[in-house]
XYZ file of C-alpha atoms in Angstrom:
531
model
C -45.174 40.082 28.118
C -44.251 39.156 24.566
C -42.246 36.061 23.614
C -40.620 34.970 20.366
C -38.731 31.792 19.514
C -36.216 31.077 16.769
C -34.410 27.818 16.050
C -31.030 27.779 14.373
C -27.938 25.770 13.555
C -25.028 27.879 14.865
C -24.414 29.124 18.400
C -21.585 31.503 17.579
C -23.560 33.736 15.225
C -26.502 33.927 17.616
C -24.224 34.776 20.563
C -22.379 37.421 18.557
C -25.723 39.055 17.839
C -27.203 39.078 21.349
C -23.941 40.051 23.087
C -22.886 42.495 20.381
C -25.841 44.819 20.902
C -25.330 48.165 22.624
C -25.901 47.883 26.410
C -26.122 44.068 26.176
C -25.319 42.388 29.495
C -24.903 38.687 30.299
C -26.855 38.419 33.540
C -26.987 34.665 34.155
C -27.939 31.215 33.002
C -26.432 27.778 33.564
C -23.033 28.369 31.955
C -19.582 29.601 32.932
C -18.448 31.459 29.789
C -18.622 35.238 29.528
C -17.872 35.942 25.857
C -19.389 34.628 22.607
C -16.225 32.584 22.025
C -16.272 31.003 25.497
C -20.005 30.290 25.447
C -19.879 28.799 21.939
C -17.059 26.473 23.006
C -19.073 25.434 26.045
C -22.166 24.757 23.944
C -19.931 22.714 21.631
C -19.077 20.275 24.419
C -22.712 19.248 24.855
C -23.259 19.255 21.126
C -20.842 16.325 20.853
C -23.554 14.234 22.530
C -25.733 14.617 19.407
C -23.350 15.442 16.534
C -25.972 14.750 13.842
C -28.550 17.164 15.218
C -28.619 20.116 12.827
C -31.036 22.507 14.555
C -29.549 22.642 18.051
C -29.999 26.334 18.895
C -33.072 27.631 20.727
C -33.234 31.427 20.885
C -36.084 33.034 22.852
C -36.821 36.716 23.405
C -38.997 37.828 26.321
C -40.034 41.469 26.650
C -42.383 43.378 28.921
C -44.734 46.141 27.806
C -43.198 49.604 27.411
C -45.188 50.804 30.427
C -43.356 48.224 32.559
C -39.765 49.064 31.624
C -37.507 47.512 34.261
C -34.617 49.708 35.374
C -31.008 48.530 35.207
C -30.253 47.480 38.716
C -29.518 44.200 40.394
C -32.967 43.512 41.835
C -34.593 43.568 38.416
C -31.802 41.466 36.927
C -32.650 38.828 39.526
C -36.311 39.161 38.625
C -35.505 38.567 34.965
C -33.390 35.542 35.870
C -36.279 34.081 37.865
C -38.639 34.648 34.932
C -36.123 33.053 32.554
C -35.654 30.022 34.823
C -39.415 29.459 35.121
C -39.878 29.925 31.384
C -37.151 27.427 30.504
C -38.492 24.861 32.959
C -41.991 25.153 31.478
C -40.507 24.769 27.989
C -38.808 21.546 29.221
C -35.258 22.961 29.130
C -34.623 21.957 32.744
C -31.494 19.882 31.960
C -29.927 22.102 29.316
C -27.309 24.783 28.874
C -28.589 28.326 28.440
C -27.394 31.907 28.789
C -29.533 34.975 29.610
C -28.631 38.325 28.042
C -30.444 41.547 28.924
C -30.938 44.346 26.369
C -31.888 47.934 27.157
C -31.665 49.429 23.661
C -35.408 49.688 22.988
C -38.446 51.032 24.787
C -39.358 47.440 25.655
C -37.173 46.004 28.404
C -36.281 42.497 27.262
C -33.981 39.498 27.549
C -32.565 36.995 25.083
C -32.185 33.360 26.089
C -29.762 31.316 24.009
C -30.106 27.617 24.796
C -29.102 24.204 23.503
C -31.854 21.767 22.600
C -29.440 18.988 23.559
C -29.985 17.843 27.146
C -26.994 17.085 29.311
C -28.064 13.419 29.379
C -27.989 13.281 25.560
C -31.693 13.729 24.958
C -33.203 16.453 22.774
C -35.993 18.864 23.724
C -38.969 18.357 21.432
C -39.750 21.654 19.714
C -43.046 20.605 18.147
C -45.554 23.446 18.526
C -43.395 25.274 21.081
C -44.881 28.575 19.891
C -48.184 27.817 21.589
C -46.517 26.193 24.578
C -44.600 29.451 24.946
C -47.795 31.525 24.772
C -49.387 29.476 27.559
C -46.209 29.775 29.646
C -46.077 33.542 29.157
C -49.705 33.956 30.254
C -48.857 32.034 33.451
C -45.719 34.141 34.051
C -47.785 37.309 33.686
C -50.044 36.090 36.454
C -47.188 34.918 38.672
C -45.181 38.149 38.371
C -48.111 40.579 38.084
C -47.092 41.679 34.597
C -49.310 43.424 32.082
C -50.954 40.990 29.685
C -49.946 41.619 26.091
C -52.420 40.250 23.545
C -50.887 37.702 21.146
C -50.366 38.988 17.614
C -53.196 36.940 16.105
C -55.722 38.570 18.477
C -54.856 42.186 17.639
C -56.599 44.145 14.899
C -53.851 46.682 14.161
C -50.198 45.977 13.506
C -48.050 47.971 15.935
C -45.328 50.276 14.682
C -41.915 48.730 14.301
C -38.946 50.030 16.290
C -37.700 51.841 13.177
C -41.084 53.500 12.617
C -41.212 54.589 16.237
C -37.734 56.109 16.025
C -38.628 57.885 12.769
C -41.681 59.463 14.393
C -39.698 60.430 17.495
C -36.713 61.923 15.669
C -38.324 63.472 12.553
C -41.982 63.706 13.459
C -42.891 61.734 10.334
C -45.413 58.928 10.393
C -44.621 55.807 8.391
C -46.801 54.916 5.403
C -48.182 52.036 7.478
C -49.348 54.404 10.225
C -50.700 56.928 7.695
C -52.776 54.245 5.986
C -54.100 52.945 9.299
C -55.159 56.479 10.292
C -56.777 57.187 6.907
C -58.744 53.939 6.970
C -59.883 54.599 10.543
C -61.018 58.076 9.473
C -63.030 57.044 6.391
C -64.837 54.293 8.321
C -65.854 56.421 11.312
C -69.412 57.062 10.115
C -70.329 53.353 10.461
C -71.258 50.913 7.725
C -69.958 52.449 4.504
C -70.291 49.989 1.647
C -67.106 48.493 0.213
C -67.296 50.641 -2.958
C -67.826 53.757 -0.801
C -64.807 52.778 1.295
C -62.642 52.353 -1.820
C -63.778 55.669 -3.302
C -63.136 57.575 -0.070
C -59.575 56.298 0.095
C -59.015 57.160 -3.570
C -60.095 60.729 -2.782
C -57.322 60.786 -0.163
C -54.730 59.746 -2.750
C -54.678 56.049 -1.815
C -54.796 53.411 -4.535
C -56.881 50.422 -3.465
C -56.652 47.019 -5.145
C -59.299 44.377 -4.392
C -58.455 40.949 -5.789
C -61.521 39.188 -7.162
C -61.562 35.625 -8.471
C -63.306 34.649 -11.694
C -66.223 33.392 -9.623
C -66.554 36.740 -7.829
C -64.955 36.012 -4.478
C -62.421 38.330 -2.872
C -58.792 37.232 -2.572
C -57.936 40.255 -0.454
C -57.178 43.952 -0.443
C -54.026 46.054 -0.718
C -53.213 49.747 -0.522
C -50.649 51.998 -2.226
C -49.707 55.403 -0.795
C -46.810 57.509 -2.089
C -45.526 54.558 -4.096
C -45.454 52.204 -1.093
C -47.742 49.162 -1.440
C -48.946 47.304 1.661
C -51.437 44.460 1.942
C -54.261 44.516 4.446
C -52.472 41.804 6.406
C -49.408 44.019 6.746
C -51.541 46.780 8.291
C -53.338 44.458 10.689
C -56.359 42.241 11.058
C -58.825 45.150 10.904
C -57.550 46.276 7.498
C -57.922 43.049 5.516
C -60.964 42.557 3.298
C -62.719 40.393 5.885
C -61.390 42.481 8.818
C -62.840 45.712 7.415
C -66.266 44.110 7.630
C -65.725 42.623 11.065
C -63.775 45.391 12.821
C -64.480 48.606 10.887
C -68.145 48.175 9.953
C -67.686 48.139 6.166
C -70.622 46.363 4.514
C -70.129 44.098 1.533
C -72.484 42.246 -0.782
C -70.952 40.359 -3.708
C -73.864 40.873 -6.082
C -74.307 44.520 -5.179
C -70.680 45.643 -4.913
C -68.341 43.697 -7.208
C -69.192 45.543 -10.427
C -68.780 48.906 -8.671
C -65.465 47.859 -7.143
C -64.125 46.717 -10.510
C -65.228 50.019 -12.080
C -63.457 51.991 -9.348
C -60.250 50.085 -10.016
C -60.201 51.084 -13.701
C -57.305 53.389 -14.712
C -59.390 56.570 -14.680
C -59.980 56.108 -10.952
C -56.373 55.297 -10.032
C -53.903 57.931 -8.887
C -51.060 55.378 -9.024
C -50.321 52.529 -11.451
C -51.713 49.207 -10.198
C -49.441 46.981 -8.133
C -49.759 43.247 -8.694
C -47.369 42.377 -5.870
C -50.058 42.566 -3.211
C -53.090 41.176 -5.121
C -53.089 37.628 -3.774
C -53.954 38.189 -0.131
C -56.181 35.266 0.862
C -59.105 35.967 3.138
C -60.565 33.333 5.399
C -64.145 34.268 4.591
C -63.668 32.442 1.265
C -61.350 29.623 2.362
C -62.898 27.841 5.297
C -62.050 24.402 6.616
C -62.072 21.475 4.210
C -61.856 18.882 6.955
C -63.974 17.021 9.478
C -63.784 16.656 13.210
C -60.911 14.683 14.737
C -61.693 11.555 16.682
C -61.364 13.003 20.148
C -61.907 16.742 20.319
C -63.510 19.197 17.870
C -67.033 18.610 16.633
C -68.336 18.821 13.095
C -69.944 22.184 13.867
C -66.543 23.608 14.838
C -65.028 22.654 11.482
C -67.051 24.117 8.655
C -66.809 23.995 4.863
C -66.800 26.722 2.231
C -69.317 25.127 -0.098
C -68.801 27.589 -2.933
C -65.103 26.770 -3.269
C -65.321 22.992 -2.974
C -67.869 21.819 -5.463
C -66.063 19.606 -7.974
C -62.673 18.504 -9.181
C -63.211 20.401 -12.440
C -61.781 23.914 -12.881
C -63.931 27.041 -13.050
C -66.265 27.297 -16.023
C -64.077 29.921 -17.675
C -61.391 27.309 -18.386
C -60.871 26.595 -22.074
C -61.818 23.206 -23.616
C -58.124 22.346 -23.977
C -57.532 23.070 -20.280
C -60.510 20.903 -19.324
C -59.302 18.045 -21.489
C -55.790 18.280 -20.043
C -57.099 18.445 -16.493
C -59.238 15.368 -16.913
C -56.221 13.543 -18.294
C -54.110 14.225 -15.199
C -56.812 13.464 -12.619
C -57.283 9.693 -12.193
C -60.729 8.388 -13.025
C -63.119 8.091 -10.094
C -64.371 4.660 -9.045
C -67.099 5.092 -6.460
C -67.529 1.338 -6.059
C -64.102 1.268 -4.393
C -64.662 4.217 -2.033
C -65.691 2.158 0.996
C -62.582 0.011 0.632
C -60.314 3.044 0.270
C -61.995 4.793 3.207
C -61.509 1.748 5.439
C -57.846 1.509 4.454
C -57.220 5.150 5.378
C -59.067 4.783 8.671
C -57.300 1.567 9.707
C -53.760 2.246 8.440
C -53.559 5.975 9.207
C -56.180 6.456 11.967
C -57.899 9.185 9.974
C -61.427 9.751 11.366
C -64.252 8.539 9.164
C -66.085 11.860 9.490
C -63.046 13.685 8.152
C -62.692 11.248 5.241
C -66.356 11.528 4.300
C -66.213 15.321 4.358
C -63.159 15.391 2.107
C -64.804 12.858 -0.218
C -68.117 14.699 -0.435
C -66.305 17.768 -1.758
C -63.947 15.853 -4.094
C -60.836 16.696 -2.072
C -60.433 12.899 -1.818
C -61.824 10.015 -3.841
C -61.136 6.447 -4.932
C -59.268 5.897 -8.172
C -59.442 2.155 -8.888
C -58.376 0.795 -5.459
C -56.142 3.727 -4.517
C -56.792 6.913 -2.564
C -56.554 10.078 -4.665
C -56.025 13.443 -2.946
C -56.499 16.447 -5.234
C -53.930 19.241 -5.441
C -55.657 22.592 -5.820
C -55.040 26.283 -6.198
C -56.087 28.534 -3.317
C -59.216 29.254 -5.362
C -60.168 25.589 -5.070
C -59.449 24.511 -8.661
C -58.109 20.948 -8.930
C -54.866 20.897 -10.932
C -53.228 17.548 -10.174
C -53.491 14.551 -7.848
C -51.560 12.798 -5.096
C -52.079 9.035 -5.500
C -51.431 6.855 -2.447
C -49.635 3.698 -3.523
C -49.828 0.293 -1.804
C -46.519 0.710 0.055
C -47.613 4.029 1.565
C -45.692 6.397 -0.707
C -47.268 9.044 -2.920
C -46.962 9.565 -6.643
C -48.288 12.683 -8.341
C -49.756 13.481 -11.721
C -48.274 16.364 -13.706
C -49.659 19.684 -12.387
C -51.222 22.298 -14.624
C -50.231 25.114 -12.283
C -47.111 25.708 -10.231
C -49.058 27.142 -7.276
C -51.303 24.217 -6.391
C -51.101 21.799 -3.458
C -53.319 19.662 -1.265
C -54.679 21.974 1.428
C -57.227 22.235 4.196
C -57.856 25.185 6.499
C -59.591 25.884 9.786
C -62.358 28.471 9.895
C -61.533 32.130 10.305
C -59.176 34.659 8.761
C -56.048 32.735 7.784
C -53.022 34.023 9.706
C -50.836 30.941 9.895
C -49.735 28.079 7.644
C -48.231 24.666 8.312
C -46.461 22.974 5.412
C -46.128 19.173 5.246
C -44.699 16.818 2.640
C -47.938 15.066 1.621
C -51.701 15.084 2.287
C -51.692 12.511 5.094
C -48.969 14.410 6.971
C -50.937 17.651 6.576
C -54.136 16.029 7.872
C -52.250 14.403 10.756
C -50.885 17.757 11.895
C -54.386 19.223 11.777
C -55.670 16.365 13.944
C -52.777 16.634 16.407
C -53.391 20.345 16.884
C -57.132 19.874 17.308
C -56.562 16.999 19.731
C -54.284 19.185 21.858
C -57.130 21.704 22.085
C -54.695 24.464 21.173
C -56.211 27.914 20.772
C -54.551 28.772 17.489
C -55.434 31.300 14.800
C -57.081 30.085 11.615
C -54.502 27.891 9.893
C -53.873 26.648 6.367
C -52.392 23.120 6.243
C -50.618 22.252 2.985
C -49.187 19.038 1.570
C -46.897 19.507 -1.414
C -44.398 17.687 -3.602
C -42.026 20.475 -4.620
C -41.406 24.024 -3.431
C -42.608 25.627 -6.680
C -46.152 24.496 -5.812
C -46.296 26.737 -2.730
C -48.225 30.041 -2.901
C -45.143 31.980 -1.777
C -46.559 35.493 -1.992
C -49.574 34.558 0.123
C -47.451 32.697 2.676
C -45.069 35.639 3.054
C -47.944 37.800 4.274
C -48.967 35.461 7.104
C -48.024 36.008 10.731
C -46.508 32.555 11.020
C -45.398 29.821 8.612
C -44.169 26.454 9.898
C -42.298 24.030 7.653
C -43.090 20.718 9.332
C -40.808 18.404 7.370
C -37.765 16.321 8.358
C -34.849 18.724 8.749
C -32.523 16.840 6.402
C -35.082 16.731 3.601
C -34.245 18.497 0.366
C -37.900 19.492 0.247
C -37.556 21.326 3.579
C -34.396 23.070 2.421
C -36.043 24.200 -0.807
C -39.075 25.527 1.063
C -36.845 27.292 3.607
C -34.916 28.972 0.800
C -38.155 30.456 -0.553
C -39.521 31.249 2.925
C -36.461 32.287 4.989
C -38.599 33.622 7.865
C -40.502 30.353 8.277
C -40.006 28.224 11.388
C -38.626 24.748 10.763
C -40.194 22.020 12.896
C -38.641 18.593 12.368
C -40.495 15.551 13.731
C -38.546 12.597 15.097
C -40.943 10.358 13.175
C -43.721 11.040 10.690
C -46.592 13.205 11.900
C -48.983 10.369 11.127
C -46.988 8.069 13.434
C -47.272 10.709 16.163
C -51.026 10.949 15.578
C -51.417 7.153 15.748
C -49.419 7.077 18.995
C -51.739 9.702 20.501
C -54.760 7.624 19.519
C -53.223 4.481 21.011
C -52.365 6.303 24.235
C -55.936 7.556 24.545
C -57.280 4.069 23.900
C -54.912 2.611 26.488
C -55.962 5.215 29.040
C -59.613 4.437 28.334
C -58.898 0.707 28.749
C -57.115 1.311 32.053
C -60.015 3.413 33.313
C -62.417 0.588 32.455
C -60.233 -1.945 34.299
C -60.061 0.306 37.362
C -63.833 0.664 37.253
C -64.295 -3.107 37.028
C -61.944 -3.579 39.972
C -63.922 -1.099 42.065
C -67.115 -2.959 41.194
C -65.512 -6.246 42.281
C -64.495 -4.688 45.583
C -68.118 -3.991 46.464
C -69.538 -6.683 48.724
C -73.287 -7.304 48.818
C -73.442 -9.887 51.635
């Protein structure tokens, strides 16, 4: 079973959509209304309990595999209602209004659940990280109802055809460009272990333009393909078709020293059947951008959180920068004062509960250092070049130096091929979210965590290619609105307090639990009599 979640601000528009579809049927829920107008009015009554809550709509879609299409009769409607009820209870919507609408307009039998995050007692359902809570719930529902397990998107190596592509193939017999490229790539990699230049040349012989983005230091930023004037990145084709995925899933061998010159020669105009497309050049691959963070206090170990040494050497830009650029960069990065590092490190550990191992790892790679008596977090491009700094002031707020580049932010990433990003409003919030996720032991795809000051600093093109982007900033923030405008498909997650406060609370709860366990142990010891 597949599940998707969307949060929104207006019930009426959502209800018009789910009930306006062909063959849509309202099959149940916890409400009395039957039309979009009646249901919206009913949702409005509960909304008066929390009039200042902007994102009140929770919209979930649950669908079974095409091989398990449920027929339109009452018994299966009741089955869907039972699934919906169990799903909503697991998602902590057990005291909320919701309506269940069944759709039969696609090959995947599915339901839409439109719910209010506002509880009938005036509380609000916390939507932090509900995507992964939903995945765990769906896996349990598959077991309970003997449904076919559908692999989550981040575990698949080929992007499935969209509904439109499927209809095009069925009605006209024409494969989409996406499917054609997938088939061509599968075909040219069948003989096992072609080199990357051989792979590129074989596709060119089939009329496919291939663009491999290489940084000035010789690392790959990704791969994209252009067939019949349609450009698609490797990410858009699926995990197996990205630069790193070709090596992992399709047996393409790659050696930087051996292959880069050949690849660059193949991409010269005389080898290209189609004019180069710059729109897809900036696909970031996780083989070059591994975690720049240490282990959290309670869960992951240092071995689980690795560093990409080649990308994290110094705060200076790459050697190809001009003298004027170097001079300007040094002027906007505060001077280092290593004599103050221990003091700064202690302040961050005590005030923000950031693990010492994490702080030392960031410091050893110049992602963080002491400037006078203040903590300085460096804002960097995705290639690792430091362009400006976040300076932590005494009162806990950040000031920033003037950036050299618009697309530069503080960032860390977990190991693996980046498929997800979480955007926070400053470095400490970004690190806190990383720690919260690691502490929850969530099995998540490789994630990029960013802290930024203004939306223009975000690498928009790269973020648009990811499977999931979460804007984890207070919902009323202008920063969140600006980021949402540039990333309309991103999920907005608004904390009730700062993420660092949530992280500190988790630490305190764990410490309290540990203290209680010690007290219980002491009591048991006292109860032992040795007369």
